[in-house]
Coordinates of C-alpha atoms in Angstrom, one line a residue:
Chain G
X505 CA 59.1 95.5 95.7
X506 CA 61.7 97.2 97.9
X507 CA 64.4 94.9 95.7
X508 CA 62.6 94.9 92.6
X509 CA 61.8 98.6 92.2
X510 CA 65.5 99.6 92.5
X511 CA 66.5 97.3 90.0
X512 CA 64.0 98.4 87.6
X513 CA 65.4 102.2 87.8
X514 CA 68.8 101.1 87.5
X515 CA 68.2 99.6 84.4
X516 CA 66.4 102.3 83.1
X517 CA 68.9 104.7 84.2
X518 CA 71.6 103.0 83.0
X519 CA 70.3 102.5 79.2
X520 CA 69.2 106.2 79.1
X521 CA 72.9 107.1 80.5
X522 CA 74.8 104.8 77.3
X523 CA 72.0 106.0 74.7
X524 CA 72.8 110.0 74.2
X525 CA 76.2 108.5 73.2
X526 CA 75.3 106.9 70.2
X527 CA 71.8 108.6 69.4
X528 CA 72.9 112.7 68.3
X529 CA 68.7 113.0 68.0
X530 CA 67.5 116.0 70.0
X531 CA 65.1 114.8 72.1
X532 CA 67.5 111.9 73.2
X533 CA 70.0 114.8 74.0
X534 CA 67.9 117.2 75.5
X535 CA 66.1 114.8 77.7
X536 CA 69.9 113.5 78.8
X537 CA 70.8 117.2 79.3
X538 CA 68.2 117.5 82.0
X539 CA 68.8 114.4 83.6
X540 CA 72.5 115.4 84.0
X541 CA 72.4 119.2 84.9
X542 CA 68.6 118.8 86.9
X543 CA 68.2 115.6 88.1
X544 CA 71.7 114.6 89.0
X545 CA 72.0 117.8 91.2
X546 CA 69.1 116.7 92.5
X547 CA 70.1 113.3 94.0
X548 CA 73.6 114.5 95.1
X549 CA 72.1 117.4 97.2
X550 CA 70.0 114.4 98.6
X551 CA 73.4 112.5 99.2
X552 CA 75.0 115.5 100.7
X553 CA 72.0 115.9 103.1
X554 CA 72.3 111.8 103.7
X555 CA 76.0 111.9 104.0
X556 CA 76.3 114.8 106.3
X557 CA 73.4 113.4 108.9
X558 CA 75.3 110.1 109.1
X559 CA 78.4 111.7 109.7
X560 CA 76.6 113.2 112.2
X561 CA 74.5 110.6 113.6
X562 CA 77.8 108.4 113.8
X563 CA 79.4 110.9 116.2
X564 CA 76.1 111.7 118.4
X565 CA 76.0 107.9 118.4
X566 CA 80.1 107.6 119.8
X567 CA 79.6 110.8 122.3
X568 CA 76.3 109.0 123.7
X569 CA 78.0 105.9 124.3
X570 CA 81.3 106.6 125.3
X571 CA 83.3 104.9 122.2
X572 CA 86.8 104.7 121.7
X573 CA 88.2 108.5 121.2
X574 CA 85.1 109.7 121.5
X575 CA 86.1 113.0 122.8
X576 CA 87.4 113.8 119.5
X577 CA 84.0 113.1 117.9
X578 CA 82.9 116.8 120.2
X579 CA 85.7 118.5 118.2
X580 CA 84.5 117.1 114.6
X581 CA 81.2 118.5 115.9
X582 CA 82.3 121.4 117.2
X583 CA 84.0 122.9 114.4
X584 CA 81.4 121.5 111.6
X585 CA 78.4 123.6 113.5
X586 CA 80.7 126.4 114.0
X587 CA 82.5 126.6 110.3
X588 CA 78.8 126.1 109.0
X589 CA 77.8 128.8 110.4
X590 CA 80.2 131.1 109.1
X591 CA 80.3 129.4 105.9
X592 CA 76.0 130.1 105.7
X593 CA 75.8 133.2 107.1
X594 CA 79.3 134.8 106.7
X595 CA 79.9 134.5 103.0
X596 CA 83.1 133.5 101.0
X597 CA 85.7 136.4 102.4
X598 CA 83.3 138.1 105.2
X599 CA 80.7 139.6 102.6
X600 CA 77.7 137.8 104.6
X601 CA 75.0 139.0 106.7
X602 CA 77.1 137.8 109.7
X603 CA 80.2 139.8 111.1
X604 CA 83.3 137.4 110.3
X605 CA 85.8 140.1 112.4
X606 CA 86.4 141.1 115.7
X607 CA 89.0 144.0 115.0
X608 CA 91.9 142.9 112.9
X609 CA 91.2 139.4 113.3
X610 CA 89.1 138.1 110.5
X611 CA 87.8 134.2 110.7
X612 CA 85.9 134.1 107.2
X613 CA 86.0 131.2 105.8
X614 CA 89.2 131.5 103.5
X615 CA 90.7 132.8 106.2
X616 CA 90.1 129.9 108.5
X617 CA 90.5 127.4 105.6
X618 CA 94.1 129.0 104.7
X619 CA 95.5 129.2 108.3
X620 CA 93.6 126.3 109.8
X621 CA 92.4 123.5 107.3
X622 CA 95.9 123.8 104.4
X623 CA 98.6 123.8 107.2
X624 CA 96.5 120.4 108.7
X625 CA 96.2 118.6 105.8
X626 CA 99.9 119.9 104.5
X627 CA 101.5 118.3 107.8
X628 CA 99.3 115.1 107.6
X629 CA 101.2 114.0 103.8
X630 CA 104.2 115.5 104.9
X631 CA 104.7 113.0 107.3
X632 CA 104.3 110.7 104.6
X633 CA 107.6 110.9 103.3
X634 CA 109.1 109.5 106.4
X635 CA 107.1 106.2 106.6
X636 CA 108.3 106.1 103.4
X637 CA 111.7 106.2 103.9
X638 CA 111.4 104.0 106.7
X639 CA 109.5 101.0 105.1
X640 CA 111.4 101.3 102.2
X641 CA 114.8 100.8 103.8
X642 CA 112.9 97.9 105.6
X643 CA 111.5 96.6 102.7
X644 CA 112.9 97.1 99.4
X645 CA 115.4 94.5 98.9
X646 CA 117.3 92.7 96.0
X647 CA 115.8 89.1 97.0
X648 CA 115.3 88.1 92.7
X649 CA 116.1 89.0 89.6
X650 CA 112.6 91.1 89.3
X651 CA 113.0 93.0 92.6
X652 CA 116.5 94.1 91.5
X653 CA 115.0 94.7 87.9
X654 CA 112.7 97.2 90.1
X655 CA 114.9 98.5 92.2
X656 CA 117.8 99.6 89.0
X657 CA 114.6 100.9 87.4
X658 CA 113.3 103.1 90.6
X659 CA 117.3 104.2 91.0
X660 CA 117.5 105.3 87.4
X661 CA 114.2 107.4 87.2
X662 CA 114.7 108.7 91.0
X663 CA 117.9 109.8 89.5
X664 CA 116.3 111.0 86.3
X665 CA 114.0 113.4 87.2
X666 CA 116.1 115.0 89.9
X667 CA 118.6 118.1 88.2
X668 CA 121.3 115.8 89.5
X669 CA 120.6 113.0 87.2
X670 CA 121.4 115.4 84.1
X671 CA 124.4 116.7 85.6
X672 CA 125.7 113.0 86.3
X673 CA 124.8 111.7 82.8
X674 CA 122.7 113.9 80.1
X675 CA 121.4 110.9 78.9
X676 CA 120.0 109.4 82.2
X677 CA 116.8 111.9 82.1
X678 CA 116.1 110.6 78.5
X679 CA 117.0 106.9 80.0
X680 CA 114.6 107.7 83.0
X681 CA 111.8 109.6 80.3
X682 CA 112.3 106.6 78.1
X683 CA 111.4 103.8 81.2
X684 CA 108.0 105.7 81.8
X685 CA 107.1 106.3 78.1
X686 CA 107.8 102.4 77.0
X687 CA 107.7 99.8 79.7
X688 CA 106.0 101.6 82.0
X689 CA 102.8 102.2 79.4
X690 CA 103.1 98.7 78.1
X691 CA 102.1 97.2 81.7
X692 CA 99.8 100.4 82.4
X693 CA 97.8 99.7 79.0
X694 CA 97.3 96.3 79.8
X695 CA 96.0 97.2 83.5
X696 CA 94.1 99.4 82.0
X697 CA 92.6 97.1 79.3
X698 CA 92.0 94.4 82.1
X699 CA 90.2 97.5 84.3
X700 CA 88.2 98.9 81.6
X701 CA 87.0 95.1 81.1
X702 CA 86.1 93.9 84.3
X703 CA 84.0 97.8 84.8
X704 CA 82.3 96.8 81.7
X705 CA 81.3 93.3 82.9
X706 CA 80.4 94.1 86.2
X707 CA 78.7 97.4 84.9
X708 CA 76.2 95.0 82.2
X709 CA 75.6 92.9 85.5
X710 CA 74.8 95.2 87.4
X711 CA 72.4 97.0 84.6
X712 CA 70.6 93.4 84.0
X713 CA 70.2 92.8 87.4
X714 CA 72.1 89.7 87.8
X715 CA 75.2 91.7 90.6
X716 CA 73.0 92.6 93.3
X717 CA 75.4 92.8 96.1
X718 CA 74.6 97.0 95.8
X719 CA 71.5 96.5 97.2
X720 CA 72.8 95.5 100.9
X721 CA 71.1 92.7 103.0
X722 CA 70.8 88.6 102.1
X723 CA 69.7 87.2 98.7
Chain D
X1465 CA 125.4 93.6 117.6
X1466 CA 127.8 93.8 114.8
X1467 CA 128.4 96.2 111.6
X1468 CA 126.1 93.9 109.4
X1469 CA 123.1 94.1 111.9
X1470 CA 123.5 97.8 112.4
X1471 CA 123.0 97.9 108.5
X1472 CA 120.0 96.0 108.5
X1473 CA 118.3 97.9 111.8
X1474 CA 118.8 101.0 111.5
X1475 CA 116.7 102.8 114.1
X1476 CA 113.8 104.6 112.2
X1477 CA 114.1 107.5 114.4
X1478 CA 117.5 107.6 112.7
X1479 CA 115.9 108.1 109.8
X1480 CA 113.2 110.2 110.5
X1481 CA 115.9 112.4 111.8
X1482 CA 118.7 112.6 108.6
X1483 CA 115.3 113.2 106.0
X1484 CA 114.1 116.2 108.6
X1485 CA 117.7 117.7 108.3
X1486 CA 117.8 117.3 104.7
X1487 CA 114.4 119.0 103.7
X1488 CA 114.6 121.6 106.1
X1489 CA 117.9 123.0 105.5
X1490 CA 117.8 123.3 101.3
X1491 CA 113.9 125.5 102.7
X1492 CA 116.0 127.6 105.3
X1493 CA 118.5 128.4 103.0
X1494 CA 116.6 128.6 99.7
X1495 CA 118.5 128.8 95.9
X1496 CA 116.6 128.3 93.0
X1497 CA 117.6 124.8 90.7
X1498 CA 117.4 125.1 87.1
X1499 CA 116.3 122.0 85.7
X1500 CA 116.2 120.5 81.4
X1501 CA 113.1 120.7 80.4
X1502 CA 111.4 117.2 79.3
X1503 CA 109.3 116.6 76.0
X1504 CA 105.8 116.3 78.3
X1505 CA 106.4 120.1 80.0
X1506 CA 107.7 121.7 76.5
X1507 CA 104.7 119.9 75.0
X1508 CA 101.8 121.3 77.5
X1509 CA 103.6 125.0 77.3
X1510 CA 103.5 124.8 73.7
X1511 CA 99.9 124.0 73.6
X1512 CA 99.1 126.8 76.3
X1513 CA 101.1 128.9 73.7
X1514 CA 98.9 128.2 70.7
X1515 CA 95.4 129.1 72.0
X1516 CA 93.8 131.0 69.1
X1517 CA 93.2 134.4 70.3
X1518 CA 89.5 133.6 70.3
X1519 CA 89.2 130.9 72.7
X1520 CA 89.9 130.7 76.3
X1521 CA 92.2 128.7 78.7
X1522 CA 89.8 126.6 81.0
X1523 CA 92.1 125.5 84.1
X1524 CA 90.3 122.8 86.6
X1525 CA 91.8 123.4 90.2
X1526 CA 91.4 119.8 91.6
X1527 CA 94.6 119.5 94.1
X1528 CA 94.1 120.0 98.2
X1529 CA 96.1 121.2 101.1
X1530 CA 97.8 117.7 100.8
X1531 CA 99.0 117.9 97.6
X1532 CA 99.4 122.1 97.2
X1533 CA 103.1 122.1 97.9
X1534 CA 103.5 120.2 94.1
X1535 CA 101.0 121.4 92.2
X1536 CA 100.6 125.0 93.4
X1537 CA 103.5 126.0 91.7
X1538 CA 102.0 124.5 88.5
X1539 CA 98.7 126.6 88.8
X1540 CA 101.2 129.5 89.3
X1541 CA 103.1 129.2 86.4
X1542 CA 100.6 128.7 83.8
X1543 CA 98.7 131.2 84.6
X1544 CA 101.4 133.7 85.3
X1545 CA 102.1 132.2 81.2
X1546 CA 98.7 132.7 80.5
X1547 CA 97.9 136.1 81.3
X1548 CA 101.3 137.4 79.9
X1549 CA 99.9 136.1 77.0
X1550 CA 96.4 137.6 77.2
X1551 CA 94.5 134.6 77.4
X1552 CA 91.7 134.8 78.6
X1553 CA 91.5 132.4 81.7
X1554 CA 88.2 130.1 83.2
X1555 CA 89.0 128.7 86.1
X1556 CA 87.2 125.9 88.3
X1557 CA 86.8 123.4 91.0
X1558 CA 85.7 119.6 90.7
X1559 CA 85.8 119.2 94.3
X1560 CA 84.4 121.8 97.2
X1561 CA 88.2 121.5 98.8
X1562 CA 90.3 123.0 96.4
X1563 CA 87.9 125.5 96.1
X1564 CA 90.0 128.3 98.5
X1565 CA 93.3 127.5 97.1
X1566 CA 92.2 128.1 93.7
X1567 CA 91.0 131.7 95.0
X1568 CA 94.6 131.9 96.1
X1569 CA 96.4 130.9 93.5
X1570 CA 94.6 133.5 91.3
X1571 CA 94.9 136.6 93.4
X1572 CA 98.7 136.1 93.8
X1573 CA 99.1 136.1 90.2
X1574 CA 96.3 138.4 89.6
X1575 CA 98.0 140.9 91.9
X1576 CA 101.4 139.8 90.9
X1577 CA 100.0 141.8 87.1
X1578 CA 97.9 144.2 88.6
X1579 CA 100.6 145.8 90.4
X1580 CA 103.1 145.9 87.5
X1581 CA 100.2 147.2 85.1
X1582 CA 99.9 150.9 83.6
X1583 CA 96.2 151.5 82.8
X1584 CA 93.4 149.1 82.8
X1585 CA 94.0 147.7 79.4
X1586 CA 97.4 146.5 80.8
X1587 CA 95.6 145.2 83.9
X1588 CA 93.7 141.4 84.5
X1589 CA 90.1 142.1 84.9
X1590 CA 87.5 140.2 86.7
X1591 CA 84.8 139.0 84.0
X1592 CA 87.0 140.5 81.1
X1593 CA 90.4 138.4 81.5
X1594 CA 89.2 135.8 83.7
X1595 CA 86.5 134.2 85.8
X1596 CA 86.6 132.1 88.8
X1597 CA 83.2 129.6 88.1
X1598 CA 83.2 128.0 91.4
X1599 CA 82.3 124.2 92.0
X1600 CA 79.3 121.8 91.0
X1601 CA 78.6 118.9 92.5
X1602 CA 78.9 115.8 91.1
X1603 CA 82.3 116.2 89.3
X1604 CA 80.5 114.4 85.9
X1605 CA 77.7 117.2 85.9
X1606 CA 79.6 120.1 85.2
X1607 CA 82.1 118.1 82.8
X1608 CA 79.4 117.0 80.4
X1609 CA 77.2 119.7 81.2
X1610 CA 79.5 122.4 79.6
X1611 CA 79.7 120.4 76.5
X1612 CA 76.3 122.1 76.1
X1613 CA 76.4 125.3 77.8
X1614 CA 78.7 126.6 80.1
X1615 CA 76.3 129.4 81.9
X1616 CA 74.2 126.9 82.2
X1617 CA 75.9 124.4 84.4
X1618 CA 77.4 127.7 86.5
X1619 CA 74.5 130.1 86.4
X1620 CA 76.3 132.3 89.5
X1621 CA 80.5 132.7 90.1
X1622 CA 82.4 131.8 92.9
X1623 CA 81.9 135.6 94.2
X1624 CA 77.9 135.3 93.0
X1625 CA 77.8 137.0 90.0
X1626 CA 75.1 136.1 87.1
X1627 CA 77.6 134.0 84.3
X1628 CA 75.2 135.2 82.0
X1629 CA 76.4 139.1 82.6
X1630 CA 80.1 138.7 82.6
X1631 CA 81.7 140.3 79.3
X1632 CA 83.9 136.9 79.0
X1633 CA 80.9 134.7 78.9
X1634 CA 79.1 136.7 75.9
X1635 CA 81.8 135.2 73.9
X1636 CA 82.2 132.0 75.5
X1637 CA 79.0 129.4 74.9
X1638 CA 80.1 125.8 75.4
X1639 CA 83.8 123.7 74.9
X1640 CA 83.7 125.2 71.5
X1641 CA 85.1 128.4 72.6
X1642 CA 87.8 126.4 74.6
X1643 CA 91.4 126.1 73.3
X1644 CA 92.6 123.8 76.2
X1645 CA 91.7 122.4 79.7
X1646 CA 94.5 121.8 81.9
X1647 CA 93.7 119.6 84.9
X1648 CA 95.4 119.9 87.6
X1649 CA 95.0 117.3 90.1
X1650 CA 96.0 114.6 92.6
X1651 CA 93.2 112.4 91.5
X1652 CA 91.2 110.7 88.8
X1653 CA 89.6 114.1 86.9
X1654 CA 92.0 114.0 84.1
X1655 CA 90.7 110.6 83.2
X1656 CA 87.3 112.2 83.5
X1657 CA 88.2 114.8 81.2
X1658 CA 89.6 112.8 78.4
X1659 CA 86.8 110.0 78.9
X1660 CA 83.7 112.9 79.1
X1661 CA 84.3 115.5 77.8
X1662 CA 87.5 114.9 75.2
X1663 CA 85.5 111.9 74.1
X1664 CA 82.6 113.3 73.7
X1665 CA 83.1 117.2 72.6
X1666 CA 86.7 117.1 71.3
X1667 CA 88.3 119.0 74.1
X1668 CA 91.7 119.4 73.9
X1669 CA 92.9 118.0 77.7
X1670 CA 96.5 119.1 79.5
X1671 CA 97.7 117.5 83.0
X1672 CA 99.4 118.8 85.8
X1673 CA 99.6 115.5 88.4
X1674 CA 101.3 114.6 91.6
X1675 CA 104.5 112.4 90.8
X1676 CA 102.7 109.1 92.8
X1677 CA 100.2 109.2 89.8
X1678 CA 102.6 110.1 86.7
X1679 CA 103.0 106.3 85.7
X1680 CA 98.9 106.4 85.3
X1681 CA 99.0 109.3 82.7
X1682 CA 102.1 108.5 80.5
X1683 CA 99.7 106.2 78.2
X1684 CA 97.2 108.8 77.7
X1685 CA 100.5 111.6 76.3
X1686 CA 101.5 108.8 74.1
X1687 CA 98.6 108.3 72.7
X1688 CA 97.9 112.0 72.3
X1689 CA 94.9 112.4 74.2
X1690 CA 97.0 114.5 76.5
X1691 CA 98.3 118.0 75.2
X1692 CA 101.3 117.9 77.8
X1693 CA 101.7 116.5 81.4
X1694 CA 103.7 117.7 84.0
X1695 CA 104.8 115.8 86.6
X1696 CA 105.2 117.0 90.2
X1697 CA 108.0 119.5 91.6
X1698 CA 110.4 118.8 88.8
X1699 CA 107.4 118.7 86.1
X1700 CA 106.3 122.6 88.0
X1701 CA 110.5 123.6 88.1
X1702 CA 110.0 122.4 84.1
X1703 CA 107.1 124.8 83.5
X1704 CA 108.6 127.6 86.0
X1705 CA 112.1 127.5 83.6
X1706 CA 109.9 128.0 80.3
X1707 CA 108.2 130.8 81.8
X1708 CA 111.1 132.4 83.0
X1709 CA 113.7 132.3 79.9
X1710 CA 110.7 132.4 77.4
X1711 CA 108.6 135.1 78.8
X1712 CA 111.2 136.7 81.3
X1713 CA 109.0 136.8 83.9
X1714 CA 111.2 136.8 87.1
X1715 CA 109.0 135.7 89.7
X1716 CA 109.2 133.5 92.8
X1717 CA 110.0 130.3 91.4
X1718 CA 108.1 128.2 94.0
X1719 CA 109.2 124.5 92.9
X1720 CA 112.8 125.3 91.7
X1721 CA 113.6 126.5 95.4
X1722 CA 111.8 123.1 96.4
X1723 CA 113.8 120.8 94.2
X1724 CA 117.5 120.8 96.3
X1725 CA 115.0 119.7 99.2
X1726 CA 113.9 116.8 97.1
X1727 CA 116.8 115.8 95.6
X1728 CA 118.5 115.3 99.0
X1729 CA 115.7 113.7 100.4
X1730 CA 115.9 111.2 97.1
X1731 CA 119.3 110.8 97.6
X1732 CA 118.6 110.0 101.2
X1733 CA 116.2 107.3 100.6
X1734 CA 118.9 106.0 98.0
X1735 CA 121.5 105.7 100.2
X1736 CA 119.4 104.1 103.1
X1737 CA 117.7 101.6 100.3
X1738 CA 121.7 100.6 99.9
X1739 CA 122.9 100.2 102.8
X1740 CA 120.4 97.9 103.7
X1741 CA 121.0 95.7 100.5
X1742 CA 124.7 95.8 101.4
X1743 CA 123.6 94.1 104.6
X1744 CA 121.3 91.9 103.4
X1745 CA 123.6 90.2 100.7
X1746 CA 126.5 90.1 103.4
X1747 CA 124.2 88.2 105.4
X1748 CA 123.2 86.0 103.1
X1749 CA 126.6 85.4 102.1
X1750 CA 127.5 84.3 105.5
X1751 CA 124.7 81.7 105.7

């Protein structure tokens, strides 16, 4: 039952999911309405409860047994208990029940997401660009006709969309514009067809019951 | 260790180092770099510029802290375009992250109005001119849900306030009332758009992408299901030079004072990439 019962919703699910677009009836609509704006909020609340209590769990877990870097798990913890706090009781910009200044110095949420969380995450893909660099000096190399094919081709539309490509050649934007628009969608659509396939496939299998690998555990 | 070798090995510290010298100094000493605009950009501003005057300009804030340095200045300029215009502006979040930059985004150019304007007609008013409708979780929920109704999907703001009682939102039911979505984003949501709620309701659907991810939208422009697409720093330095010669609004042009930085940094990679080609052939010549 514990196999069989989630297969049975999924397939309900699923063929009351494809049906509202190809049935315009109102009770078909209405009825997909509510499972979309009501019942779908309801499930990812649920998630979010689920995903934040592993999250959770996983670090209690690391702290308790002394894991690898497990004195980073107290700052993760820390600062979630801490920034949902303020976030709960200290509103958007500080218009909560809960003081979110001392003085001058505000720490409402904005405020700590602007001078705390964008500067973070802004140096973390900044540093990006210099693996980048690095691996491809190291690896991007003329070795056959297709690599150098790929490597004129990144060349010309590097070049292209830089200010410096129109003032080398006025025609090597349109050159670099014209590699994206033609080749570029040609192998793109057919990725795209092969994608859109597979999803289908595995999406019907899944529906019918006959991919079960979802449900975790043996056969 | 000879010439040839020193092409091939270059130390990556090396590297690390020429790239930091040639981002940094374009940022220190900033000048703005005017750029041709492309067919995608010219495409997207002409569709911002041909909202009827009695639907709205729904903008989906979906980029990070990651990705804000190229698609910030996007955000920027179109609504700086939009509200010269007097389009009225709806503005949301897919995602709970982008959530405070969105805020951001439209205070600065909220404020950037408000302080040039003469009486409140001339100003950009909360709930008149535009509203900020927050996030929903899942992303799908509020897409498909506002093919239907709009206050019902957001029944409170971002700041709180009942949809329902906001002057825009007598006037504004469902994507019926809604010229154009521009998506801005570093992810998958423009692909939701056109697949949900273009698909679906007929939404008209612009892009605003990171340039990693332009390659994945160039068949949906041909095709027309896009209204425009820009495409990173030079696709925002694009939009930045429309709204500057077309509307002459002379404002901080965030991505043209960003592009020498990439451009030298490009070049950079270029040059590197070559030199160790030069090496590589030389080597191979000798065996």
């Amino acid at each position: 039952m514990t196999r069989t019962l989630p297969l049975i919703l999924v397939f309900i699910f699923g063929i009351l999911g494809i049906i509202p677009f190809v049935v315009p009836h109102p009770v078909v609509q209405n009825s997909d309405e509510f499972l979309r704006n009501d019942l779908l909020r309801i499930l990812a609340a649920f998630a979010l409860v689920l995903g934040l209590g592993s999250l959770l769990r996983v670090h209690f877990d690391k702290i308790q047994h002394r894991r690898e870097n497990w004195e980073y798990s107290w700052v993760l913890l820390i600062t979630f208990f801490v920034t949902s706090i303020i976030g709960l009781f200290g509103g958007v910009s500080g218009t909560g029940p809960l003081p979110t200044k001392i003085g001058n110095f505000p720490f409402d949420i904005q405020t700590i997401y602007l001078h705390v969380e964008v500067p973070l995450g802004a140096t973390m893909f900044a540093l990006l660009s210099f693996f980048m660099a690095s691996a491809a000096y190291r690896s991007f190399r003329a070795r056959s006709a297709e690599a150098t094919l790929l490597l004129i081709s990144a060349f010309v539309v590097m070049l292209g969309i830089l200010p410096l490509g129109n003032q080398i050649s006025p025609h090597l934007p349109s050159f670099a514009q014209w590699i994206m628009d033609v080749p570029n969608v040609a192998g793109k659509r057919g990725i795209a067809f092969g994608i859109a396939l597979g999803s289908l496939a595995t999406a019907l299998k899944i529906l019918l019951g006959i991919e079960r690998s979802w449900l975790g555990g043996g056969e | 260790m000879n010439l040839v070798d020193l092409m091939l090995k270059i130390d990556r510290r090396i590297i690390y180092l020429v790239l930091a010298v040639v981002v940094i100094l374009p940022l220190i000493i900033p000048s703005v770099q005017h750029v041709r605009v492309m067919p995608p950009v010219e495409k997207l501003y002409n569709a911002v510029d041909t909202i009827p005057v009695d639907k709205v300009l729904m903008i989906d804030f979906d980029y990070d802290p990651q990705t804000q340095p190229e698609l910030e200045p996007m955000a920027l300029a179109i609504l700086r375009h939009a509200f010269k215009k007097r389009i009225k502006v709806l503005a949301l979040s897919l995602y709970v992250q982008p959530l405070g930059l969105a805020k951001a985004a439209l205070d600065q150019v909220v404020g950037e109005f408000n302080a040039e304007a003469k009486s409140r007609a001339d100003s950009i008013i909360y709930g008149r001119d535009y509203i900020f409708l927050g996030w929903q979780p899942p992303p799908l929920v509020p897409i498909l849900g506002m093919g239907e109704s709009i206050t019902n999907v957001y029944k409170k703001d971002y700041y709180g306030n009942q949809t329902d009682t906001l002057p825009l939102m007598k006037r504004v039911k469902n994507y019926n009332q809604v010229g154009l979505l521009i998506c801005i984003s570093s992810g998958d949501p423009p692909l939701w758009w056109v697949g949900y709620a273009q698909n679906r309701f007929g939404l008209k659907v612009g892009v605003g992408c990171t340039a990693v991810s332009a390659s994945d939208y160039y068949p949906y422009l041909q095709t027309g299901q896009f209204s425009g697409l820009m495409v990173g720093m030079k696709g925002a330095a694009e939009y930045e030079e429309l709204v500057e010669t077309r509307l002459a609004i002379y404002k901080h042009r965030k991505a043209s004072t960003a592009l020498p930085s990439l451009t030298y940094a490009h070049l950079v990679m270029m040059i590197f990439i070559i030199i160790g080609n030069i090496g590589y052939f030389i080597k191979r010549r000798k065996k």
